[in-house]
mmCIF file of C-alpha atoms in Angstrom:
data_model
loop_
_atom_site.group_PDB
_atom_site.id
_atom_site.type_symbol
_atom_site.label_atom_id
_atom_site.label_comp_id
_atom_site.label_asym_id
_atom_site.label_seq_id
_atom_site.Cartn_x
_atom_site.Cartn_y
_atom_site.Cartn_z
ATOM 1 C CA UNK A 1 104.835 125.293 97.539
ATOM 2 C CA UNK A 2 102.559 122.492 96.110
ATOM 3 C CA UNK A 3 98.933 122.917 94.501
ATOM 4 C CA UNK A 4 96.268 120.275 94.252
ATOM 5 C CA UNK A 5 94.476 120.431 91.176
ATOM 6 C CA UNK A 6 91.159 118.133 90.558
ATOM 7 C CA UNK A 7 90.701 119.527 87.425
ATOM 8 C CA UNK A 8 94.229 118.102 85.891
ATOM 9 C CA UNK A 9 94.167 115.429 88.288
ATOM 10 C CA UNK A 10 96.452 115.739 90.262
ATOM 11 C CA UNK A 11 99.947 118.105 92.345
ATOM 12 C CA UNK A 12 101.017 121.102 90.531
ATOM 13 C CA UNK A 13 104.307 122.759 90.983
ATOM 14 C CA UNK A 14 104.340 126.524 91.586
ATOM 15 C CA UNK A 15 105.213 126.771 88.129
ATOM 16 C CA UNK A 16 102.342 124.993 86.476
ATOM 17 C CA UNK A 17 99.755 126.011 89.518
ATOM 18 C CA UNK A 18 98.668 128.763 86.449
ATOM 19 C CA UNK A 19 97.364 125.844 84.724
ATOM 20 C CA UNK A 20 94.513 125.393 87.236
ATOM 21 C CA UNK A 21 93.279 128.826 89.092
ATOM 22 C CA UNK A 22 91.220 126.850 91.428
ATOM 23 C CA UNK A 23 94.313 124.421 92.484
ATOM 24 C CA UNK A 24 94.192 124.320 96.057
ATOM 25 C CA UNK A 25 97.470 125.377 98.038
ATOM 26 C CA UNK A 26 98.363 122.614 100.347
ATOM 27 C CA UNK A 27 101.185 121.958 102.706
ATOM 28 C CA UNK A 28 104.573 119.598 102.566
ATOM 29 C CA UNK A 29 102.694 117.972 105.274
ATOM 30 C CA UNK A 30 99.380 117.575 103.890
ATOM 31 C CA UNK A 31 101.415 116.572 100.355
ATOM 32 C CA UNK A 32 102.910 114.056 102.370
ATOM 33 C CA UNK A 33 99.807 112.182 103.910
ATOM 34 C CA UNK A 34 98.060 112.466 100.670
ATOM 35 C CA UNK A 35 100.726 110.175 98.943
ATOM 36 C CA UNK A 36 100.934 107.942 102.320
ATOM 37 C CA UNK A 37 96.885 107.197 101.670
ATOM 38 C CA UNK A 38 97.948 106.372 98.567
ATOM 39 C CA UNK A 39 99.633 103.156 100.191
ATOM 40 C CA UNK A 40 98.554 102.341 103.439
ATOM 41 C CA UNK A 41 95.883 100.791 104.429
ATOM 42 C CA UNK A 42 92.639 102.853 104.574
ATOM 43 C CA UNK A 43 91.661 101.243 108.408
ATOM 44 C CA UNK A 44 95.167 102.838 110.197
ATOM 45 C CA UNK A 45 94.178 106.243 109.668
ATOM 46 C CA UNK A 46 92.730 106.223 113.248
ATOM 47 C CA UNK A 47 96.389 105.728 114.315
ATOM 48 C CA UNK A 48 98.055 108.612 112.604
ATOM 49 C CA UNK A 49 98.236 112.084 114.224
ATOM 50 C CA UNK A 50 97.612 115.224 112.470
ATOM 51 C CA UNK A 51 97.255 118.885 112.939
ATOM 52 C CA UNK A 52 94.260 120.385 112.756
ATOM 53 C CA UNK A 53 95.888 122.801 109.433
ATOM 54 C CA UNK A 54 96.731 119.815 108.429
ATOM 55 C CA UNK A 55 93.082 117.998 108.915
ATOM 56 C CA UNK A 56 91.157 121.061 107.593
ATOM 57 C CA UNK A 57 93.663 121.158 104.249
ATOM 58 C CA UNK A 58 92.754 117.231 103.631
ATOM 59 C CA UNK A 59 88.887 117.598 103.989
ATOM 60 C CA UNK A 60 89.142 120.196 101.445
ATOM 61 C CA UNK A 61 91.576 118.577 98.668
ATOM 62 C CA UNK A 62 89.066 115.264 99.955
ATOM 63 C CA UNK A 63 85.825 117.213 99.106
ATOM 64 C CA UNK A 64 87.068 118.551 96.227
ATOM 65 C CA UNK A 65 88.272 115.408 94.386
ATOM 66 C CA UNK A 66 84.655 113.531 95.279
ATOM 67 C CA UNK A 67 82.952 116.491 93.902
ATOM 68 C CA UNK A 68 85.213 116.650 90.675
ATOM 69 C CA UNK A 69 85.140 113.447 89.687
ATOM 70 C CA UNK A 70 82.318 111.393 91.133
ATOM 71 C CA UNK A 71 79.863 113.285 89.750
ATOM 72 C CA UNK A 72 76.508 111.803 91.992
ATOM 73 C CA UNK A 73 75.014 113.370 94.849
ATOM 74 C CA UNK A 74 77.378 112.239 97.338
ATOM 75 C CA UNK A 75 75.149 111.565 100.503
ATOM 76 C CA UNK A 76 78.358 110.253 102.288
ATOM 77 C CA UNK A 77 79.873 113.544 101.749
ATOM 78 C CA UNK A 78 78.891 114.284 105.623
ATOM 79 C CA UNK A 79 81.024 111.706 106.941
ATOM 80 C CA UNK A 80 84.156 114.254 105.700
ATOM 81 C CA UNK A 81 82.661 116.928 107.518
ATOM 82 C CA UNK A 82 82.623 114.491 110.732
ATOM 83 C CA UNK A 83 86.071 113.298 110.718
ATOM 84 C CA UNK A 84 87.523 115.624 113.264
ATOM 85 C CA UNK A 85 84.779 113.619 115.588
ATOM 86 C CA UNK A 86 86.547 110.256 114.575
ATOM 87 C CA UNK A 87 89.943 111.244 115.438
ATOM 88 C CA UNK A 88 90.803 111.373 111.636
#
């Protein structure tokens, strides 16, 4: 099992995921897509597939990094909520 964590930046192991008690438990496949984003290019995410688990696990570990870390009132912060309407 794999943990986000915001806080220390970044996947926690289920031996570390003490480290963070707000480290959110993600899938293999959400684990997966979140190091895919990390190299493809941000316009082909209409083209991938994913479940709605899946979806719902990457709005959250989404949400939570903007929140963490950008620190602003993030008025774009609706356009996570609307991805399910974009196919995303």
């Amino acid at each position: 099992h794999e943990f986000l964590s915001s806080a220390l930046g970044g996947i926690l192991c289920a031996n570390c995921v003490n480290k963070d008690n707000k480290a959110i438990h993600i899938s293999a496949g959400t684990l997966k897509l979140l190091r895919l984003f990390q190299k493809i290019d941000i316009r082909r995410l209409g083209n991938i597939e994913v479940k709605h688990e899946t979806r719902a696990q990457l709005k959250l570990c989404i949400r939570e990094i903007m929140d963490r870390h950008i620190g602003i009132d993030w008025r774009s912060r609706n356009f996570i909520d609307q991805m399910e309407k974009y196919g995303i």
